[in-house]
Amino acid sequence: MLDPALEGLFLALAKAEDTVSRLDARAQTCSFAEGWAARVDFIEASGWGWVSGEIVDLEDLVLHDAQMDARLPDQALRATYGLVRARHRARRAGPELQSSAGALWLAGYRGEPPSVAPAPLEAAEPGSAPGEARDLAGELVHQLRALSRGETDDSGEAVEEWMLWVRRLPDRAPALLRAAVALEGWRLVNPLPRQSYVGAVIVAHALRQSGRTRACLLGVEAARRALPQPRRGFLAPTLVRLAYWLQVLSLGAEAGLAEMTRLDLARQVVLKRIGGRRAHDRSRDLLDLLLARPLVSAPMAAEHLGVADHSARRLLTGLGASLMEVSGRSRYRAWRL
């Protein structure tokens, strides 16, 4: 009979494999995949801010990204927007991002991206206990415990240590299980406390580089907001912690699927409403902007369409009930699909 913690780990792995595969397959055929991915970036940043105690409105993040801030950006907004910038960079980067220089570039400590991919390492041979071979889960737990004893005060050295350690994880472990181990390892080392999101972005990028995901950059931070920590928090047993990270990946994929389905339904409703309009009408272009942004203001729509603000507001209100005004104020109003 399996140990309950081990059984829970592999049940969480099976669910994560299913949901991540369905999300990636759906993203490959989605006509507005880029807009959906941009939405996930902002949702992830908002979720990380909530977990880290930097509460920032989603509207402020979107306006800051468009350089149309309604107020002077504060430290919390700049820190949270760092995750949006990091995900933008990771989506365009290649294998050179899987290095300490790449991690520091994502964190904003380097002005130029790395240009050379790290040299491949040979996978470490599985360790063995006296008289018996260590199983996969036991080996991963052993490597995590070894990593927790190798912390350093220098951020660059700590990132490099984590990178080398991740590249030595056994190849026979499923990709998502390796991702969960890498996320837990990042938590143990904590090389960039003020940019703790970097580890999750690098792990998601590694999954994409390896081909486990092809059309999406998995999100972690928003799911961490919705999923409570294990009963004993950071002191929970290692297998429970790994199951927690797999549940985070699964929940993030489920949320991505739900958001894609909701956007597709709203898109079909709006297209049906504007289907009979004249050919020069800009409503379809406005719909593309609404699909690409979680929130849209009248100045943003006016700049995107090249029309006056009052014309943009008229087009926004003309899209019907599928468009919701979410700011609740008379100035700097914002709408979402």
Short mmCIF file of C-alpha atoms in Angstrom, two decimals:
data_model
loop_
_atom_site.label_atom_id
_atom_site.label_comp_id
_atom_site.label_asym_id
_atom_site.label_seq_id
_atom_site.Cartn_x
_atom_site.Cartn_y
_atom_site.Cartn_z
CA MET A 1 0.00 0.00 0.00
CA LEU A 2 1.34 3.42 -0.99
CA ASP A 3 2.15 6.02 1.60
CA PRO A 4 -0.71 8.61 1.66
CA ALA A 5 1.68 11.48 0.90
CA LEU A 6 3.21 9.60 -2.03
CA GLU A 7 -0.23 8.65 -3.34
CA GLY A 8 -1.36 12.27 -3.09
CA LEU A 9 1.75 13.35 -5.00
CA PHE A 10 1.09 11.08 -7.97
CA LEU A 11 -2.64 11.88 -8.01
CA ALA A 12 -1.75 15.57 -8.17
CA LEU A 13 0.76 14.80 -10.94
CA ALA A 14 -1.86 12.94 -13.00
CA LYS A 15 -4.32 15.83 -12.71
CA ALA A 16 -1.66 18.39 -13.59
CA GLU A 17 -0.60 16.41 -16.66
CA ASP A 18 -4.20 16.33 -17.89
CA THR A 19 -5.06 20.00 -17.32
CA VAL A 20 -1.77 21.36 -18.66
CA SER A 21 -2.09 19.21 -21.80
CA ARG A 22 -5.65 20.41 -22.40
CA LEU A 23 -4.66 24.05 -21.91
CA ASP A 24 -1.72 23.79 -24.30
CA ALA A 25 -3.80 22.02 -26.96
CA ARG A 26 -6.50 24.67 -26.68
CA ALA A 27 -3.99 27.51 -26.87
CA GLN A 28 -2.48 26.10 -30.07
CA THR A 29 -5.82 26.45 -31.89
CA CYS A 30 -7.09 29.63 -30.20
CA SER A 31 -7.52 32.55 -32.60
CA PHE A 32 -6.79 35.10 -29.87
CA ALA A 33 -4.00 33.20 -28.10
CA GLU A 34 -1.69 36.23 -27.95
CA GLY A 35 -4.37 38.37 -26.34
CA TRP A 36 -5.19 35.62 -23.89
CA ALA A 37 -1.50 35.28 -23.00
CA ALA A 38 -1.26 39.02 -22.38
CA ARG A 39 -4.22 38.79 -20.02
CA VAL A 40 -2.55 35.96 -18.13
CA ASP A 41 0.52 38.15 -17.64
CA PHE A 42 -1.50 40.83 -15.85
CA ILE A 43 -3.51 38.30 -13.86
CA GLU A 44 -0.28 36.64 -12.76
CA ALA A 45 1.20 39.97 -11.70
CA SER A 46 -1.89 40.84 -9.70
CA GLY A 47 -1.81 37.42 -8.03
CA TRP A 48 1.88 37.73 -7.14
CA GLY A 49 1.26 41.15 -5.66
CA TRP A 50 -1.53 39.77 -3.49
CA VAL A 51 0.62 36.87 -2.24
CA SER A 52 3.58 39.18 -1.60
CA GLY A 53 1.59 41.88 0.17
CA GLU A 54 1.85 44.36 -2.74
CA ILE A 55 -1.84 44.93 -3.46
CA VAL A 56 -2.17 46.60 -6.86
CA ASP A 57 -5.31 47.06 -8.95
CA LEU A 58 -5.33 45.26 -12.26
CA GLU A 59 -6.47 48.49 -13.90
CA ASP A 60 -3.38 50.34 -12.68
CA LEU A 61 -1.12 47.62 -14.09
CA VAL A 62 -2.74 47.82 -17.52
CA LEU A 63 -2.60 51.62 -17.60
CA HIS A 64 1.04 51.57 -16.48
CA ASP A 65 1.90 49.12 -19.26
CA ALA A 66 0.27 51.47 -21.78
CA GLN A 67 2.16 54.45 -20.24
CA MET A 68 -1.18 56.06 -19.40
CA ASP A 69 -1.02 56.04 -15.60
CA ALA A 70 -3.98 57.64 -13.85
CA ARG A 71 -1.71 58.45 -10.87
CA LEU A 72 1.98 58.56 -10.05
CA PRO A 73 3.30 54.94 -9.93
CA ASP A 74 4.33 53.84 -6.45
CA GLN A 75 6.84 51.21 -5.39
CA ALA A 76 4.19 48.48 -5.17
CA LEU A 77 3.06 49.11 -8.75
CA ARG A 78 6.62 49.11 -10.11
CA ALA A 79 7.49 45.92 -8.23
CA THR A 80 4.36 44.12 -9.40
CA TYR A 81 4.76 45.29 -12.98
CA GLY A 82 8.16 43.60 -12.96
CA LEU A 83 6.38 40.26 -13.38
CA VAL A 84 4.50 41.51 -16.45
CA ARG A 85 7.83 42.61 -17.95
CA ALA A 86 9.50 39.32 -17.02
CA ARG A 87 6.79 37.24 -18.70
CA HIS A 88 6.96 39.43 -21.81
CA ARG A 89 10.70 38.83 -21.97
CA ALA A 90 10.43 35.11 -21.31
CA ARG A 91 7.91 34.63 -24.09
CA ARG A 92 10.37 36.01 -26.64
CA ALA A 93 13.55 34.45 -25.22
CA GLY A 94 15.27 31.24 -26.24
CA PRO A 95 17.40 28.71 -24.33
CA GLU A 96 19.81 31.45 -23.29
CA LEU A 97 17.28 32.44 -20.61
CA GLN A 98 18.05 29.24 -18.68
CA SER A 99 21.10 30.75 -17.00
CA SER A 100 21.90 32.93 -14.02
CA ALA A 101 22.39 35.86 -16.40
CA GLY A 102 18.91 35.21 -17.80
CA ALA A 103 17.38 35.17 -14.33
CA LEU A 104 19.07 38.45 -13.41
CA TRP A 105 17.86 39.95 -16.69
CA LEU A 106 14.28 38.92 -15.86
CA ALA A 107 14.67 40.50 -12.44
CA GLY A 108 15.83 43.77 -14.00
CA TYR A 109 19.43 43.63 -12.76
CA ARG A 110 20.86 43.40 -16.29
CA GLY A 111 20.10 45.81 -19.09
CA GLU A 112 20.96 43.41 -21.92
CA PRO A 113 19.61 39.88 -22.40
CA PRO A 114 22.04 36.96 -22.33
CA SER A 115 23.22 35.91 -25.77
CA VAL A 116 24.74 32.48 -25.15
CA ALA A 117 22.85 29.41 -23.99
CA PRO A 118 24.39 27.54 -21.03
CA ALA A 119 26.40 24.43 -21.81
CA PRO A 120 24.46 21.20 -21.22
CA LEU A 121 25.25 19.15 -18.14
CA GLU A 122 25.16 15.41 -17.88
CA ALA A 123 22.37 14.25 -15.61
CA ALA A 124 23.52 13.03 -12.25
CA GLU A 125 23.32 9.34 -11.65
CA PRO A 126 20.56 8.35 -9.21
CA GLY A 127 21.87 8.07 -5.69
CA SER A 128 21.49 4.89 -3.69
CA ALA A 129 21.11 4.17 -0.02
CA PRO A 130 23.18 1.35 1.51
CA GLY A 131 21.72 -1.97 0.41
CA GLU A 132 18.82 -0.59 -1.66
CA ALA A 133 18.15 1.72 -4.61
CA ARG A 134 16.47 4.98 -3.83
CA ASP A 135 13.12 5.36 -5.66
CA LEU A 136 12.32 8.45 -7.71
CA ALA A 137 10.36 10.31 -5.04
CA GLY A 138 12.96 9.53 -2.42
CA GLU A 139 15.72 10.73 -4.72
CA LEU A 140 13.96 14.02 -5.37
CA VAL A 141 13.36 14.54 -1.66
CA HIS A 142 17.02 13.79 -0.98
CA GLN A 143 18.13 16.37 -3.57
CA LEU A 144 15.83 18.99 -2.10
CA ARG A 145 17.27 18.42 1.35
CA ALA A 146 20.78 18.71 -0.04
CA LEU A 147 19.88 21.99 -1.73
CA SER A 148 18.47 23.48 1.47
CA ARG A 149 21.90 23.05 3.07
CA GLY A 150 23.66 24.91 0.24
CA GLU A 151 22.30 28.42 0.61
CA THR A 152 24.48 31.50 -0.05
CA ASP A 153 24.04 35.19 0.68
CA ASP A 154 25.09 36.32 -2.82
CA SER A 155 22.09 36.52 -5.19
CA GLY A 156 24.05 35.74 -8.34
CA GLU A 157 25.75 32.73 -6.78
CA ALA A 158 22.45 31.53 -5.33
CA VAL A 159 20.74 31.70 -8.74
CA GLU A 160 23.66 29.85 -10.33
CA GLU A 161 23.50 27.19 -7.62
CA TRP A 162 19.79 26.69 -8.22
CA MET A 163 20.27 26.56 -12.01
CA LEU A 164 22.97 23.89 -11.79
CA TRP A 165 20.93 21.91 -9.29
CA VAL A 166 17.82 21.98 -11.53
CA ARG A 167 19.82 20.80 -14.54
CA ARG A 168 21.02 17.81 -12.53
CA LEU A 169 17.54 16.57 -11.62
CA PRO A 170 16.92 13.05 -12.99
CA ASP A 171 15.62 13.01 -16.55
CA ARG A 172 13.39 10.02 -15.78
CA ALA A 173 11.16 12.28 -13.66
CA PRO A 174 8.10 13.64 -15.55
CA ALA A 175 8.50 17.22 -16.71
CA LEU A 176 5.81 18.62 -14.44
CA LEU A 177 7.21 16.79 -11.42
CA ARG A 178 10.62 18.28 -12.18
CA ALA A 179 8.91 21.67 -12.42
CA ALA A 180 7.34 21.18 -8.98
CA VAL A 181 10.73 20.21 -7.53
CA ALA A 182 12.34 23.26 -9.16
CA LEU A 183 9.68 25.56 -7.69
CA GLU A 184 10.20 24.11 -4.22
CA GLY A 185 13.95 24.41 -4.68
CA TRP A 186 13.58 28.08 -5.60
CA ARG A 187 11.57 28.62 -2.42
CA LEU A 188 14.30 26.99 -0.35
CA VAL A 189 17.15 28.99 -1.86
CA ASN A 190 15.13 32.22 -2.30
CA PRO A 191 17.92 33.96 -4.23
CA LEU A 192 15.85 37.01 -5.26
CA PRO A 193 13.49 37.84 -2.38
CA ARG A 194 12.25 41.06 -3.96
CA GLN A 195 11.65 39.37 -7.34
CA SER A 196 10.50 35.95 -6.14
CA TYR A 197 8.39 35.54 -9.29
CA VAL A 198 11.52 34.96 -11.41
CA GLY A 199 11.76 31.28 -10.43
CA ALA A 200 8.24 30.49 -11.64
CA VAL A 201 8.83 32.34 -14.92
CA ILE A 202 12.05 30.40 -15.56
CA VAL A 203 10.34 27.09 -14.75
CA ALA A 204 7.46 27.90 -17.13
CA HIS A 205 9.97 28.91 -19.82
CA ALA A 206 11.89 25.65 -19.32
CA LEU A 207 8.69 23.65 -19.83
CA ARG A 208 8.11 25.51 -23.07
CA GLN A 209 11.69 25.06 -24.24
CA SER A 210 11.53 21.32 -23.55
CA GLY A 211 8.33 20.98 -25.60
CA ARG A 212 6.10 20.04 -22.68
CA THR A 213 4.09 23.16 -23.44
CA ARG A 214 4.23 24.67 -26.89
CA ALA A 215 1.73 27.53 -27.01
CA CYS A 216 1.48 28.79 -23.45
CA LEU A 217 3.63 30.07 -20.61
CA LEU A 218 2.15 28.48 -17.51
CA GLY A 219 1.07 30.70 -14.65
CA VAL A 220 1.73 30.01 -10.97
CA GLU A 221 1.16 33.17 -8.95
CA ALA A 222 -2.59 33.62 -9.47
CA ALA A 223 -3.19 29.99 -8.50
CA ARG A 224 -1.13 30.47 -5.31
CA ARG A 225 -3.57 33.22 -4.33
CA ALA A 226 -6.53 30.87 -4.71
CA LEU A 227 -4.93 27.73 -3.25
CA PRO A 228 -4.09 27.82 0.46
CA GLN A 229 -0.78 26.55 1.69
CA PRO A 230 -0.57 22.99 3.09
CA ARG A 231 -1.84 22.60 6.64
CA ARG A 232 1.60 23.12 8.12
CA GLY A 233 2.63 25.76 5.60
CA PHE A 234 6.32 25.87 4.75
CA LEU A 235 7.01 23.22 7.42
CA ALA A 236 4.88 20.62 5.64
CA PRO A 237 6.61 17.36 4.56
CA THR A 238 8.46 17.58 1.27
CA LEU A 239 6.09 15.26 -0.62
CA VAL A 240 3.14 17.37 0.53
CA ARG A 241 4.94 20.49 -0.66
CA LEU A 242 5.58 18.94 -4.09
CA ALA A 243 1.91 17.91 -4.34
CA TYR A 244 1.01 21.51 -3.49
CA TRP A 245 3.08 22.87 -6.40
CA LEU A 246 1.50 20.33 -8.77
CA GLN A 247 -1.93 21.47 -7.59
CA VAL A 248 -0.87 25.05 -8.25
CA LEU A 249 0.12 24.16 -11.82
CA SER A 250 -3.16 22.29 -12.30
CA LEU A 251 -5.27 25.10 -10.89
CA GLY A 252 -3.46 27.66 -13.01
CA ALA A 253 -4.11 25.60 -16.14
CA GLU A 254 -7.78 25.21 -15.22
CA ALA A 255 -8.11 28.96 -14.71
CA GLY A 256 -6.47 29.55 -18.08
CA LEU A 257 -8.93 27.20 -19.78
CA ALA A 258 -11.87 28.87 -18.08
CA GLU A 259 -10.69 32.33 -19.12
CA MET A 260 -10.19 31.18 -22.71
CA THR A 261 -13.68 29.69 -22.81
CA ARG A 262 -15.22 32.85 -21.34
CA LEU A 263 -13.43 35.08 -23.82
CA ASP A 264 -14.46 32.90 -26.75
CA LEU A 265 -18.12 33.05 -25.71
CA ALA A 266 -17.99 36.83 -25.23
CA ARG A 267 -16.27 37.19 -28.60
CA GLN A 268 -19.00 35.23 -30.36
CA VAL A 269 -21.72 37.34 -28.72
CA VAL A 270 -20.06 40.61 -29.74
CA LEU A 271 -19.41 39.39 -33.29
CA LYS A 272 -23.08 38.49 -33.61
CA ARG A 273 -24.07 41.96 -32.39
CA ILE A 274 -21.80 43.87 -34.78
CA GLY A 275 -22.15 41.50 -37.72
CA GLY A 276 -24.48 43.75 -39.72
CA ARG A 277 -22.54 46.97 -39.36
CA ARG A 278 -20.84 48.83 -42.19
CA ALA A 279 -17.45 47.69 -43.49
CA HIS A 280 -15.64 50.83 -42.26
CA ASP A 281 -16.95 50.42 -38.70
CA ARG A 282 -14.09 50.02 -36.19
CA SER A 283 -15.93 47.74 -33.79
CA ARG A 284 -13.99 44.65 -34.89
CA ASP A 285 -10.68 46.41 -34.23
CA LEU A 286 -11.97 47.45 -30.83
CA LEU A 287 -12.93 43.84 -30.13
CA ASP A 288 -9.37 42.75 -30.91
CA LEU A 289 -8.08 45.30 -28.36
CA LEU A 290 -10.56 44.07 -25.75
CA LEU A 291 -9.41 40.50 -26.32
CA ALA A 292 -5.76 41.56 -25.94
CA ARG A 293 -6.20 43.63 -22.77
CA PRO A 294 -7.93 42.74 -19.51
CA LEU A 295 -9.06 46.38 -19.18
CA VAL A 296 -9.46 49.12 -21.77
CA SER A 297 -9.96 52.83 -21.17
CA ALA A 298 -11.37 55.33 -23.67
CA PRO A 299 -7.93 56.96 -24.28
CA MET A 300 -6.40 53.52 -24.86
CA ALA A 301 -9.13 52.66 -27.37
CA ALA A 302 -8.81 56.07 -29.04
CA GLU A 303 -5.05 55.66 -29.44
CA HIS A 304 -5.39 52.11 -30.77
CA LEU A 305 -8.12 53.02 -33.28
CA GLY A 306 -6.83 56.49 -34.19
CA VAL A 307 -10.09 58.22 -33.30
CA ALA A 308 -11.20 60.88 -30.82
CA ASP A 309 -11.98 59.96 -27.21
CA HIS A 310 -15.71 60.58 -27.60
CA SER A 311 -15.80 58.29 -30.65
CA ALA A 312 -13.99 55.58 -28.69
CA ARG A 313 -16.51 55.87 -25.84
CA ARG A 314 -19.37 55.60 -28.33
CA LEU A 315 -17.87 52.45 -29.83
CA LEU A 316 -17.32 50.96 -26.37
CA THR A 317 -20.89 51.54 -25.24
CA GLY A 318 -22.16 50.23 -28.58
CA LEU A 319 -20.80 46.72 -27.97
CA GLY A 320 -23.67 45.88 -25.65
CA ALA A 321 -23.94 43.94 -22.42
CA SER A 322 -20.88 41.80 -23.13
CA LEU A 323 -18.78 44.83 -22.21
CA MET A 324 -18.71 45.77 -18.53
CA GLU A 325 -17.63 49.08 -17.00
CA VAL A 326 -15.51 48.08 -14.00
CA SER A 327 -13.88 51.27 -12.67
CA GLY A 328 -17.02 52.68 -11.04
CA ARG A 329 -16.01 56.32 -11.55
CA SER A 330 -16.68 59.17 -13.92
CA ARG A 331 -13.01 59.84 -14.79
CA TYR A 332 -10.47 57.29 -16.02
CA ARG A 333 -13.23 54.80 -16.71
CA ALA A 334 -12.28 51.28 -17.79
CA TRP A 335 -14.14 48.47 -19.48
CA ARG A 336 -13.52 44.75 -19.81
CA LEU A 337 -14.91 42.02 -22.03
#
